[in-house]
Structures are given as C-alpha cells and as structure tokens.
XYZ file of C-alpha atoms in Angstrom:
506
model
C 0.000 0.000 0.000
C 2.995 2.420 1.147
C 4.186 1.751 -2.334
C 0.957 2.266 -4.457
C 1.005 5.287 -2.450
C 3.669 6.614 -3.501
C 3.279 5.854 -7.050
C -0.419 7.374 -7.007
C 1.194 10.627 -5.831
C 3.536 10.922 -8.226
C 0.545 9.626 -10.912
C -1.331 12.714 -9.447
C 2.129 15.441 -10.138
C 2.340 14.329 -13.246
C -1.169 14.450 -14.095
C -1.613 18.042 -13.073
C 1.629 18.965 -15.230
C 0.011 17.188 -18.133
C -3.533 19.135 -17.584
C -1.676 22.418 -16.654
C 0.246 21.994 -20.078
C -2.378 20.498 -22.785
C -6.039 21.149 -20.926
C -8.566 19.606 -22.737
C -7.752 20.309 -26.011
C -7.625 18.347 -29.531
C -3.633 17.643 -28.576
C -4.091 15.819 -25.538
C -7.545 13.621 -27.412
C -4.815 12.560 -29.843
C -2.701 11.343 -27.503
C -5.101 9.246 -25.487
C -6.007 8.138 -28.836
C -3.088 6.686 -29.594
C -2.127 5.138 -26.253
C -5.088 3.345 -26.014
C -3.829 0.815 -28.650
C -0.326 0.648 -26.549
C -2.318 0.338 -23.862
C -4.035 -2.534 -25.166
C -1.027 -4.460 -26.220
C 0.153 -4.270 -22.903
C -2.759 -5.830 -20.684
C -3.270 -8.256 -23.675
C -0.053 -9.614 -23.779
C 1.827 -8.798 -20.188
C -0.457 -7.283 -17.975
C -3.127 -9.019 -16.254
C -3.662 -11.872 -18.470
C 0.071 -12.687 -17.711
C -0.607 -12.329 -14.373
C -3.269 -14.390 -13.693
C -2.143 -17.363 -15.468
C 1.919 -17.363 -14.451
C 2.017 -15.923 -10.712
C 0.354 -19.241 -9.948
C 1.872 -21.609 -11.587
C 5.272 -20.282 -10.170
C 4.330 -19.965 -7.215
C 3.380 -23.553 -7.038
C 6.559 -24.417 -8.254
C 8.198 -22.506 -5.317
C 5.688 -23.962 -3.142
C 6.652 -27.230 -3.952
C 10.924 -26.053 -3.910
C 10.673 -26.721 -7.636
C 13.006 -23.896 -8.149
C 14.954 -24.458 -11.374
C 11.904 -25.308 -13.000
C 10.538 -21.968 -12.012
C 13.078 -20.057 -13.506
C 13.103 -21.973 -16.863
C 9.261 -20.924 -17.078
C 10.202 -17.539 -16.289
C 12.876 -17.271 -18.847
C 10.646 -19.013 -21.624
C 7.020 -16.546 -20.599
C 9.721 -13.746 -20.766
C 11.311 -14.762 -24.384
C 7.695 -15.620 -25.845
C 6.832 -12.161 -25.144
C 9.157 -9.805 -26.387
C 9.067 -11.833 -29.497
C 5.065 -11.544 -29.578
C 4.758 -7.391 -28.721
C 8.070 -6.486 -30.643
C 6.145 -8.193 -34.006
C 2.827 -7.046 -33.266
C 4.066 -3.270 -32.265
C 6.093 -3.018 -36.040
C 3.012 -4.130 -37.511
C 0.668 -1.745 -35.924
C 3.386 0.795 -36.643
C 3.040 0.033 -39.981
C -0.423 0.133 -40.260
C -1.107 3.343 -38.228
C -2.657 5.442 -40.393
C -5.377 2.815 -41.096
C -5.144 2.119 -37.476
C -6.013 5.423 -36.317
C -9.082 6.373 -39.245
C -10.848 2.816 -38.540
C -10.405 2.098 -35.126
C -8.790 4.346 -32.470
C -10.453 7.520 -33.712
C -13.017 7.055 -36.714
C -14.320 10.608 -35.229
C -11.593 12.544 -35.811
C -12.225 14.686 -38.774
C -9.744 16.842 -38.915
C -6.558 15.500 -41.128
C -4.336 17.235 -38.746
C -5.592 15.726 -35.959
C -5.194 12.563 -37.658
C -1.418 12.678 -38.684
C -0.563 13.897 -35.356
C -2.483 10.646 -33.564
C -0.324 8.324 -36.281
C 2.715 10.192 -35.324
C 2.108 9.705 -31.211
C 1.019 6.040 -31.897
C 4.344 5.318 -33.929
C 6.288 6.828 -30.883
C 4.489 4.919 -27.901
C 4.262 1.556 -29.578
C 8.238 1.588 -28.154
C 7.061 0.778 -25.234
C 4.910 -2.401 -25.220
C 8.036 -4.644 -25.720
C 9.614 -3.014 -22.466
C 6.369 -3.220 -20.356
C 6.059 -6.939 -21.172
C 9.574 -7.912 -19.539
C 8.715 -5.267 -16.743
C 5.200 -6.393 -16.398
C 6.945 -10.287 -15.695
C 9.463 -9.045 -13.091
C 6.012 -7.820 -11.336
C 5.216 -11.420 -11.395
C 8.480 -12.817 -10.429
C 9.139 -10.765 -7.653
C 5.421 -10.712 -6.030
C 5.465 -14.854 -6.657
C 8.309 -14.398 -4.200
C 6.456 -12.006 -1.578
C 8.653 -9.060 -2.905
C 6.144 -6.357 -3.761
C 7.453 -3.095 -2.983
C 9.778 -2.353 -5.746
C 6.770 -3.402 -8.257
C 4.288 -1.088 -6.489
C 6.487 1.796 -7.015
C 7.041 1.302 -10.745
C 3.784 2.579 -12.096
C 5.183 5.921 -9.993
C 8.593 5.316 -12.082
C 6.453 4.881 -15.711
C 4.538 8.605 -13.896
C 8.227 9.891 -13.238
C 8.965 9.066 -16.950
C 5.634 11.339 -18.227
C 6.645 14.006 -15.934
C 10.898 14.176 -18.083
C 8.264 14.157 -20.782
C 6.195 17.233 -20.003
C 8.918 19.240 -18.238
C 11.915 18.508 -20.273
C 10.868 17.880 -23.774
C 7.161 19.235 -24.433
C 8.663 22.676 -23.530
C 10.390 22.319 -27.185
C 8.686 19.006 -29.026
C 5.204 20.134 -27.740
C 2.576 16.695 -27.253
C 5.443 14.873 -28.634
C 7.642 15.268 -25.519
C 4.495 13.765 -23.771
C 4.931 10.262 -25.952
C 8.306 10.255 -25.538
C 7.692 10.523 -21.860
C 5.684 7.265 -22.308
C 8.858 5.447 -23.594
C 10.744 6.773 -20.870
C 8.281 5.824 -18.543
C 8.375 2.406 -19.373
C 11.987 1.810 -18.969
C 11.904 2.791 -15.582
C 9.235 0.670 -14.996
C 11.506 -1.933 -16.389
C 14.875 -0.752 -14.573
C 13.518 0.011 -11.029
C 12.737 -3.437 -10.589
C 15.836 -4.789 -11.888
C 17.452 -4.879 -8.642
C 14.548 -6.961 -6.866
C 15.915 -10.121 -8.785
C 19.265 -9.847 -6.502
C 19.373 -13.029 -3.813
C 16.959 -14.766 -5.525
C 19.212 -17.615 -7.284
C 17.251 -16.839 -11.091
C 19.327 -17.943 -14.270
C 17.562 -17.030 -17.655
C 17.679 -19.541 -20.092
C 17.187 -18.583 -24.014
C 14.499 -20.771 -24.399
C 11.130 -20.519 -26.082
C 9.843 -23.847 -24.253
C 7.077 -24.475 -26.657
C 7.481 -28.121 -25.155
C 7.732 -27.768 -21.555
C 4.207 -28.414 -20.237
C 4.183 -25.480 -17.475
C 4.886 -23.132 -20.779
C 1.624 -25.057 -22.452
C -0.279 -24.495 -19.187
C 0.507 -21.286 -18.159
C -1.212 -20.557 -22.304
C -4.205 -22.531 -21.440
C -4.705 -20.494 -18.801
C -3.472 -16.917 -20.337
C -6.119 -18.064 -23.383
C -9.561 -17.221 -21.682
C -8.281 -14.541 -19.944
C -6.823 -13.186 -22.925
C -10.175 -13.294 -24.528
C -11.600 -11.273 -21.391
C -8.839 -8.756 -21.250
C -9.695 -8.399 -24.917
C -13.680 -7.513 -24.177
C -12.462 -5.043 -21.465
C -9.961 -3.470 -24.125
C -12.129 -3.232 -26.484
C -14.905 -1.401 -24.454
C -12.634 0.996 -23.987
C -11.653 1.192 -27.151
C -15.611 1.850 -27.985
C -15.774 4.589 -25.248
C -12.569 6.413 -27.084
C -14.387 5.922 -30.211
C -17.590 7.273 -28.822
C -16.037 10.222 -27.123
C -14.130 11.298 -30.206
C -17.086 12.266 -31.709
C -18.335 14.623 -28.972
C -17.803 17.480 -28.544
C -13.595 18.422 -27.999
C -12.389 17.597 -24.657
C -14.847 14.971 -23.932
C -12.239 11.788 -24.353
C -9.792 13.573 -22.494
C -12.500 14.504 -19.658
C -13.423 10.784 -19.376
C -9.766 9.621 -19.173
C -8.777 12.309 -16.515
C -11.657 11.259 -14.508
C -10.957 7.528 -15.144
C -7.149 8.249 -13.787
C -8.527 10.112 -10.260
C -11.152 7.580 -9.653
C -8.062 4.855 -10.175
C -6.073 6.370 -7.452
C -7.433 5.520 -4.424
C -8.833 1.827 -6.329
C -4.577 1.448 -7.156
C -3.779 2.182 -3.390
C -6.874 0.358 -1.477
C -7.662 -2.624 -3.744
C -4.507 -3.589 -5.922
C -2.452 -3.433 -3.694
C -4.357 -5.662 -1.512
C -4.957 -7.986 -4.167
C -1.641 -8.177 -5.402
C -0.288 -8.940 -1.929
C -3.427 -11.834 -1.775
C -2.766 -13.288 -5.098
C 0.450 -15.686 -4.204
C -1.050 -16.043 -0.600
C -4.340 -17.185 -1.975
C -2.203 -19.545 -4.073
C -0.153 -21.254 -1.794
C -3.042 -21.793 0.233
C -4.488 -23.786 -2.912
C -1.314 -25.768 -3.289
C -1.963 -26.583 0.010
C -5.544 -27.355 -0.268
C -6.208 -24.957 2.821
C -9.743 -24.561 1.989
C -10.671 -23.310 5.294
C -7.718 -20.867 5.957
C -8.698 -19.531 1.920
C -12.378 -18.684 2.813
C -10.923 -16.865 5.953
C -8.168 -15.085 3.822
C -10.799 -13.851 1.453
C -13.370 -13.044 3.556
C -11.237 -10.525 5.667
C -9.807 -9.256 2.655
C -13.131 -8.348 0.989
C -14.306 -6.937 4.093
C -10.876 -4.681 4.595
C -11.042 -3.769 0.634
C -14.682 -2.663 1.244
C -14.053 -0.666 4.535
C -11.775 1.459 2.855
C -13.408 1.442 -0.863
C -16.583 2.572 0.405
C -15.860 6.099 1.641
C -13.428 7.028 -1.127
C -16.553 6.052 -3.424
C -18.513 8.591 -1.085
C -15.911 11.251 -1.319
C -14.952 11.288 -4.955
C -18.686 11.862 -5.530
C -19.685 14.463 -3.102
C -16.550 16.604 -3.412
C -15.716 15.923 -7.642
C -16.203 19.403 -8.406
C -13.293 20.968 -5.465
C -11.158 18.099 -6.039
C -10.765 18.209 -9.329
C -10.557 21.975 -9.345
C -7.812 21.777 -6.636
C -5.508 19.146 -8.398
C -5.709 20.062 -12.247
C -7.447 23.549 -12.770
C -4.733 25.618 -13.956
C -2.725 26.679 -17.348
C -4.610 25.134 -19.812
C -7.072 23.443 -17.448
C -9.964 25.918 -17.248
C -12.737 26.165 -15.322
C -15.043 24.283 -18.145
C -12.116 21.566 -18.332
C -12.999 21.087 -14.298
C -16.716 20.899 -15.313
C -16.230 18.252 -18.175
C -13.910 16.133 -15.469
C -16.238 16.330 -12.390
C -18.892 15.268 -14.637
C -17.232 12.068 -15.957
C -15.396 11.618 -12.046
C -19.368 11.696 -10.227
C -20.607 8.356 -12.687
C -17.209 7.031 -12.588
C -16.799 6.673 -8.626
C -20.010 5.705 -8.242
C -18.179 2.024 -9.660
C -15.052 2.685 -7.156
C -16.589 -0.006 -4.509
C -17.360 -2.406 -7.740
C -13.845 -1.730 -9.367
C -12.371 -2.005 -5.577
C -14.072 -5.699 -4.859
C -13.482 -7.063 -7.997
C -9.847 -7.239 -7.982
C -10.065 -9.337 -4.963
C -12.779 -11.618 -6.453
C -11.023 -12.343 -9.353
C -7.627 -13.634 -7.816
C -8.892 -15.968 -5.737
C -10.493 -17.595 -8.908
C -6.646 -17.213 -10.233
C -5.209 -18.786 -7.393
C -7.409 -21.834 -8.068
C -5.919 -21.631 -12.099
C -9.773 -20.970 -12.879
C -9.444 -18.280 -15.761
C -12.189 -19.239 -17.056
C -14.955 -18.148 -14.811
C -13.499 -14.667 -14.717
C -13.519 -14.221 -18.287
C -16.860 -15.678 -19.278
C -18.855 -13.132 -16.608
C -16.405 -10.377 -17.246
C -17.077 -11.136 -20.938
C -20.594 -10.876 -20.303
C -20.723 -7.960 -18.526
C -18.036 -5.740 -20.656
C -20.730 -6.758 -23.953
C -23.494 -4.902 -21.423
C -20.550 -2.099 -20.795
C -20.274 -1.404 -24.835
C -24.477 -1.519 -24.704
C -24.685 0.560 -21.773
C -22.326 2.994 -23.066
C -24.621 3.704 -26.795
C -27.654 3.542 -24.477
C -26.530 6.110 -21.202
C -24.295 8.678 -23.795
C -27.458 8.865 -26.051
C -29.982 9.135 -23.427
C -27.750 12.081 -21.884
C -27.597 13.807 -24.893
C -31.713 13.604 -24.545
C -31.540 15.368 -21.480
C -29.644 17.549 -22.221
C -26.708 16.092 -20.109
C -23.171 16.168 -21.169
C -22.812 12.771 -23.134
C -19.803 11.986 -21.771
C -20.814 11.188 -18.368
C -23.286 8.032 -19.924
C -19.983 6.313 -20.947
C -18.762 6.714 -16.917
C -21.778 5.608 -15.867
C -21.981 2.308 -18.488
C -18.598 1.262 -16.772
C -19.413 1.472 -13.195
C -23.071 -0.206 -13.760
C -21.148 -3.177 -15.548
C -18.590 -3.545 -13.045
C -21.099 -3.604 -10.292
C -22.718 -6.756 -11.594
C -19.771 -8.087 -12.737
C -18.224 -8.187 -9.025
C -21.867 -8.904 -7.817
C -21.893 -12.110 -10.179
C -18.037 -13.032 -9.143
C -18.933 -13.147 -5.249
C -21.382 -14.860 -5.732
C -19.813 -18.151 -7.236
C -16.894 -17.314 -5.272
C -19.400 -17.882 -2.053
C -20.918 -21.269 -3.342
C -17.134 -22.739 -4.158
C -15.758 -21.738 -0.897
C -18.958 -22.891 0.691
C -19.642 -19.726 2.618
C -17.859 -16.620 3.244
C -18.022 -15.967 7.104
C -21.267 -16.283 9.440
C -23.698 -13.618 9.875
C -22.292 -11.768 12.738
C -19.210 -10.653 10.537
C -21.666 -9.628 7.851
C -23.192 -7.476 9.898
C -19.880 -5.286 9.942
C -21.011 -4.447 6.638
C -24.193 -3.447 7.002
C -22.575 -1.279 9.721
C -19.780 0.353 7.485
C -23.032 1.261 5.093
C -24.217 3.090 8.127
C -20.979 5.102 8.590
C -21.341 6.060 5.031
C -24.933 7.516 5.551
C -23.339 9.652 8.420
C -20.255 10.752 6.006
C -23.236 11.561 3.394
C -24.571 13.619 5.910
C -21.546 15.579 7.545
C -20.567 16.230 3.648
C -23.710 17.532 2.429
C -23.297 20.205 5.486
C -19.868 21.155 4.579
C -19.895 21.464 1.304
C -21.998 25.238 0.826
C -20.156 25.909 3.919
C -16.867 25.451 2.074
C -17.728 26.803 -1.393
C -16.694 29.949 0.294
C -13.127 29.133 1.325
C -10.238 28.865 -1.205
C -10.510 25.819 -2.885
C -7.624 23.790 -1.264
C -9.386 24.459 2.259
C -12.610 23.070 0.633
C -11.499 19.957 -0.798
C -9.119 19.016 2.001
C -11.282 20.347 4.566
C -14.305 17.913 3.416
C -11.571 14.864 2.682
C -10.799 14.995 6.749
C -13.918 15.862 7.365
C -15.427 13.121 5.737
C -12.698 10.645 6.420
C -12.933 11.179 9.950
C -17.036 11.214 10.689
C -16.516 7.500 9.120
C -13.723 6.393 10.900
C -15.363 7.904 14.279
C -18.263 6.281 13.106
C -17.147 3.248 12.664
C -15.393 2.835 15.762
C -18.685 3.560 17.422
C -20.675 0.940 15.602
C -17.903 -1.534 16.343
C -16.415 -1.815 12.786
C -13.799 -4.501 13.211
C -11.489 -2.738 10.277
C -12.053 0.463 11.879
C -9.378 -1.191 14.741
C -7.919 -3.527 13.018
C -6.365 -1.531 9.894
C -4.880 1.173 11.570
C -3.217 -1.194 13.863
C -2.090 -3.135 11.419
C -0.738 0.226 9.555
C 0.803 1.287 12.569
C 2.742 -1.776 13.521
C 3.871 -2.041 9.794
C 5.178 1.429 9.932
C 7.364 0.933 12.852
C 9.015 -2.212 10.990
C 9.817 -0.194 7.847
C-alpha cells in the first residue's frame, strides 16, 4: 500500500503537469487516442492476463521447492513475449494510419488531428516490448512475496511522463508527452531490476514451446486473454464514442478515469496483489478453510476502505478536481467536463475495488475461465450501456460523456456482484452472519459521512478551494472512521493497527 502510495502521488504530479500543459484540447484527445492501442497491447499480452495465469503456476513451483523449473518458465514466458509485442508493435506501426481512421479515432475529422495521432502512436508503440519484460518481473518478484519495488514502478512509468512534459514538451510540444511514455516504461523496467538480486534466477534462451508449465501457463493466459480483450475493447468503444463529442470529452473521461483509479490502485490492488500468491499457496496446500478466511477478511478490509473514497470522490468531484488540475490550460469548463465524468465514474469505485479481490482468488485456483466468461458478459453490457446512457444524456440535455462513466461502473457492479457470488458457493460460505453485519454497519458510517458532507460542502464553497477539498476529505474521512469505531467496525481497529505496527518495521 505504502508503495501504491507513492506511485499514485507521483501519478497525481504528473497528471496536473500534463492538464496544466495540454487542458482539454484536440492535442491531448490525440494522444489518449493513440495510447489506447499501446495500452491494449500491454494488458493483452503482459499485464493481467500474464498475471493471472503465471504468478500461480510459479508460485506452485516454489511452493513445492521446484526452483529451477521456475526459472526456466520464467525465462521461456519472458522470451515468448518480447518476441510476440516487438512483431505485433512493427506491424501496428506500420499500419497506423489505417489504425487510427478505422479504429482508435473514426471521429476525428480533422486530417491534422489525424497525422498527429499516427505520429504519437508510432512513438508509444516503443514501449509495449519493455512493459512486457517489466510487467513479468512484477510477477516474479510478487510470486516471491517481494512487492514493494513493483508497487512503485507505475510511480517510475509517472516519473517518466513528468521528463516528458517538463523537459521535452517545452520544445517538441505533445510529442515530448509520448516520448515521456517510452521513458516511462523503462523505468518501470529498470527500477525493478534490482529486486531479482538473492533470488538464485538464471535465464535460459528458451522458447519452451514443449515444456508443459509453458503449455499451461497458455491454457490459462487463453480465456483470460479473450476477457482482457472484451475489457480493451470497451474501452476502445468509449474512445471511439467520445471522439465524436464534442472536444475535450475523451480527455475529460480519461482524466476522470485516472482520479477515480487512485485511491482503487492504493486500497484494492495493492491488496490484491499482496493476496494473489497467498491465496495460491493456500491452494497448493488445499487450505480450503484458511482460503475462505483469507478472502473473507480481505473483501471486508477492501470494502471498509473502498466505500468512503466512493462517497468522497462523488460528493466533493467538483473541489477536487478543481484543486488538483485547474490551472494553465485546465480551465474552469475543463474542471466541469472532469467532475462530470469523475461523479458516474466513482459511483463504480466499490465495484472496481471488490473485484480485484474476487477475481484472484479464482486465479489462485488456475480458474481463468470463470473470470472471463462473466467479465465477458458484462463488458458486452458495458459497450451496450455505453450507446444507451451517452445517447440518453444527450436527450436530457446532459453532457454525453458522463453516460460512458456511468456504463462502466453499472457493468462492473454486476460483474463483481456475479463473481462473489460463485466465489461464495465454491468456498462454501464466506463468514457467518455476525461478521456480515460489519457491513451493514460500514453502510451506516457512510450515511453519516453523506450527511456531515452535504453540510460542509456550501459551507466550504466559500473558502479557497484547497481548504474546501481538504477540509471535506478529513472531514469526511474522519465522521466514518469515528463512526465506525462507534458501531464496532472490526477494520475500523484492526487496519490502523495493522498500519501502525507495519510502519514501525519499515
């Protein structure tokens, strides 16, 4: 958590120097243009598909002090994919043009606006080969309980887009910014470099197209490939549907996508990171018992913290997101646009939050499957949702963009609603009624955080904008904490306990 931390604070400096330089403007829709297809590559081929299919099949090999045949799957999973993303980046590099007019940005209609998202694309799609190795050091080094080094590298990739704005878009304009994304990615790659020391690895130039833990690890990355694919591609349909709104509106829904991800990176994935080769081992072991306990605390500790940050986001959008990015280029109506998108968006943080819990326990049990065929299933109502929700707030009158927030978070709600619910009937149960209760509890904290919110904030409006969002974040923060503690919240001891004692260790 200390190190998601960190790396969502330097995600947050370099966000405001990226608003404070390019706004909302046509530059900055180009560029998320572009990097969604680099984007893409990535979680297809490296990020969580990767994940999810080799953290626990290594880990069961270190489980079982099966060590050298760890390593040899490492070295082969690592080799397979810089072959794969190198290949596939040159040919999308070659094919940008057509890339960008039939599938990134068919709403672009300005030619100008078109060569300059072929020109980004060609730039970033350096840096899918280097997040694939780095994205498999994540999953060596958390297979082996090392996990701060690979929380802080998304704030390394951040540091990378912050050389980018400072240093280079002063002179190359948004092209610094992509060039910042290469950077980015190679100290993603370099920061964790070091974790590998004491850990007795040996690479071995190998393919291992015959090894059976290679052929496992793609039966397993194959589903959840496919379901990585649905998710990418309903983003892709929200970038398409936002570039033909009205300018600033795919921007507006990625800034607001990228604050309501901050407190998700630091609350859930870290936790579920952490859980992943715990929940594992605990499979290896066939600890069925000590799993449903391990999961049911977690959920409960993921949703104690989710919950008010959902609360928050939405109640205090409009000061936060004036406080953090409204300057330079960032007007006033770019802090409208943003709030807009943020309020549908964290309405999903709790979904978003529970989910990537949900989903590695079915990893840990090399079930792929499940995941992918629900997750399928609900990103196909996403894509609906989205046509439906942006049209219908175009009837209203409503900014459209803010249908395409709200088709996400309404899809991810049953998706993690769905999830738990298997999850309950494989595990047999997930805790007896009196722990339950805590949540029914922590939903009554929330109603008294509502409350003390909806008081402060016309109270506020009339102080300087930093006193108004950080005066309602510790308001709000504290009426549920106190709250908590008063209703006899188990996390509301527990965690900071637990925070405490692991801060004295450090």
């Amino acid at each position: 958590m200390i190190g998601y931390a960190l790396s969502s604070a330097m995600g947050l400096v370099s966000q405001i120097l990226v608003t404070r330089a390019f706004g909302t403007g046509a530059a900055i829709d180009s560029y998320y243009a572009g990097n969604r297809l680099t984007e893409l590559l990535f979680n297809l081929m490296a990020g969580g598909a990767l994940a999810s299919a080799f953290v626990p099949t290594f880990t069961g090999f270190l489980a079982n002090d099966q060590h050298p045949r760890a390593w040899r799957l490492a070295s082969s999973i690592g080799n397979l994919i810089l072959i794969a993303l190198s290949t596939i980046s040159a040919l999308a590099a070659w094919q940008a043009t057509w890339i960008v007019q039939h599938i990134l940005a068919p709403g672009f209609t300005d030619p100008e606006q078109v060569r300059l998202t072929v020109e980004l694309l060609r730039i970033m799609l350096l840096s899918p080969a280097i997040f694939g190795i780095s994205g498999l050091l994540m999953g060596l080094l958390n297979g082996n309980q090392r996990f701060f080094l690979p929380a802080i590298a998304p704030g390394m990739y951040r540091i990378g887009l912050v050389i980018g704005v400072v240093f280079l878009s002063p002179r190359m304009g948004i092209y610094g910014l992509a060039w910042g994304v290469v950077i980015g990615a190679s100290l993603h790659l370099l920061v964790q470099l070091p974790g590998l020391r004491g850990l007795g690895g040996r690479y071995t130039p190998s393919m291992g197209l015959r090894d059976t833990a290679v052929r496992q690890v793609g039966l397993l990355m194959a589903p959840r490939l496919l379901g990585v694919a649905v998710v990418q591609i309903n983003f892709l349909v929200n970038t398409i549907l936002a570039s033909g709104m009205p300018v600033g509106s795919l921007s507006a829904i990625n800034f607001a996508l990228i604050l309501m991800l901050m407190p998700q990176l630091v609350i859930a994935q870290a936790v579920a990171v952490a859980s992943l080769p715990t929940f594992s081992a605990q499979v290896a072991r066939n600890e069925w018992s000590a799993l449903a306990a391990t999961f049911t605390s977690t959920m409960r500790g993921v949703l104690f913290l989710a919950l008010p940050a959902s609360l928050g986001l939405i109640l205090l959008r409009q000061p936060i997101v004036a406080m953090l990015l409204e300057r330079g280029m960032f007007t006033a109506q770019s802090t409208r646009l943003v709030a807009w998108a943020l309020l549908w968006y964290a309405a999903g943080l709790v979904g978003h939050a529970l989910l990537e819990v949900i989903v590695r326990a079915f990893y840990a049990m090399k079930d792929t499957r499940t995941p992918v065929l629900v997750g399928g299933g609900a990103m196909t109502l996403n894509i609906v949702f989205s046509l439906i929700f942006s049209r219908w707030f175009h009837t209203l009158g409503w900014a459209p963009h803010g249908g395409l927030a709200l088709a996400n978070s309404l899809a991810t709600a049953l998706e993690s609603g769905l999830l738990l619910w298997l999850m309950r009937k494989r595990l047999g149960g997930l805790g007896g009624r009196q722990r339950w209760l805590g949540v029914a509890r922590m939903v009554i904290a929330g109603l008294l955080m509502i409350a003390v919110l909806i008081w402060w904030l016309p109270l506020g409006s009339r102080m300087p904008v930093f006193a108004h969002a950080l005066g309602g974040i510790g308001l709000g923060g504290l009426t549920y904490w106190l709250a908590a503690l008063l209703l006899r919240v188990e996390e509301s001891r527990l965690i900071p306990a637990m925070l405490l004692r692991r801060g004295r260790t450090i």
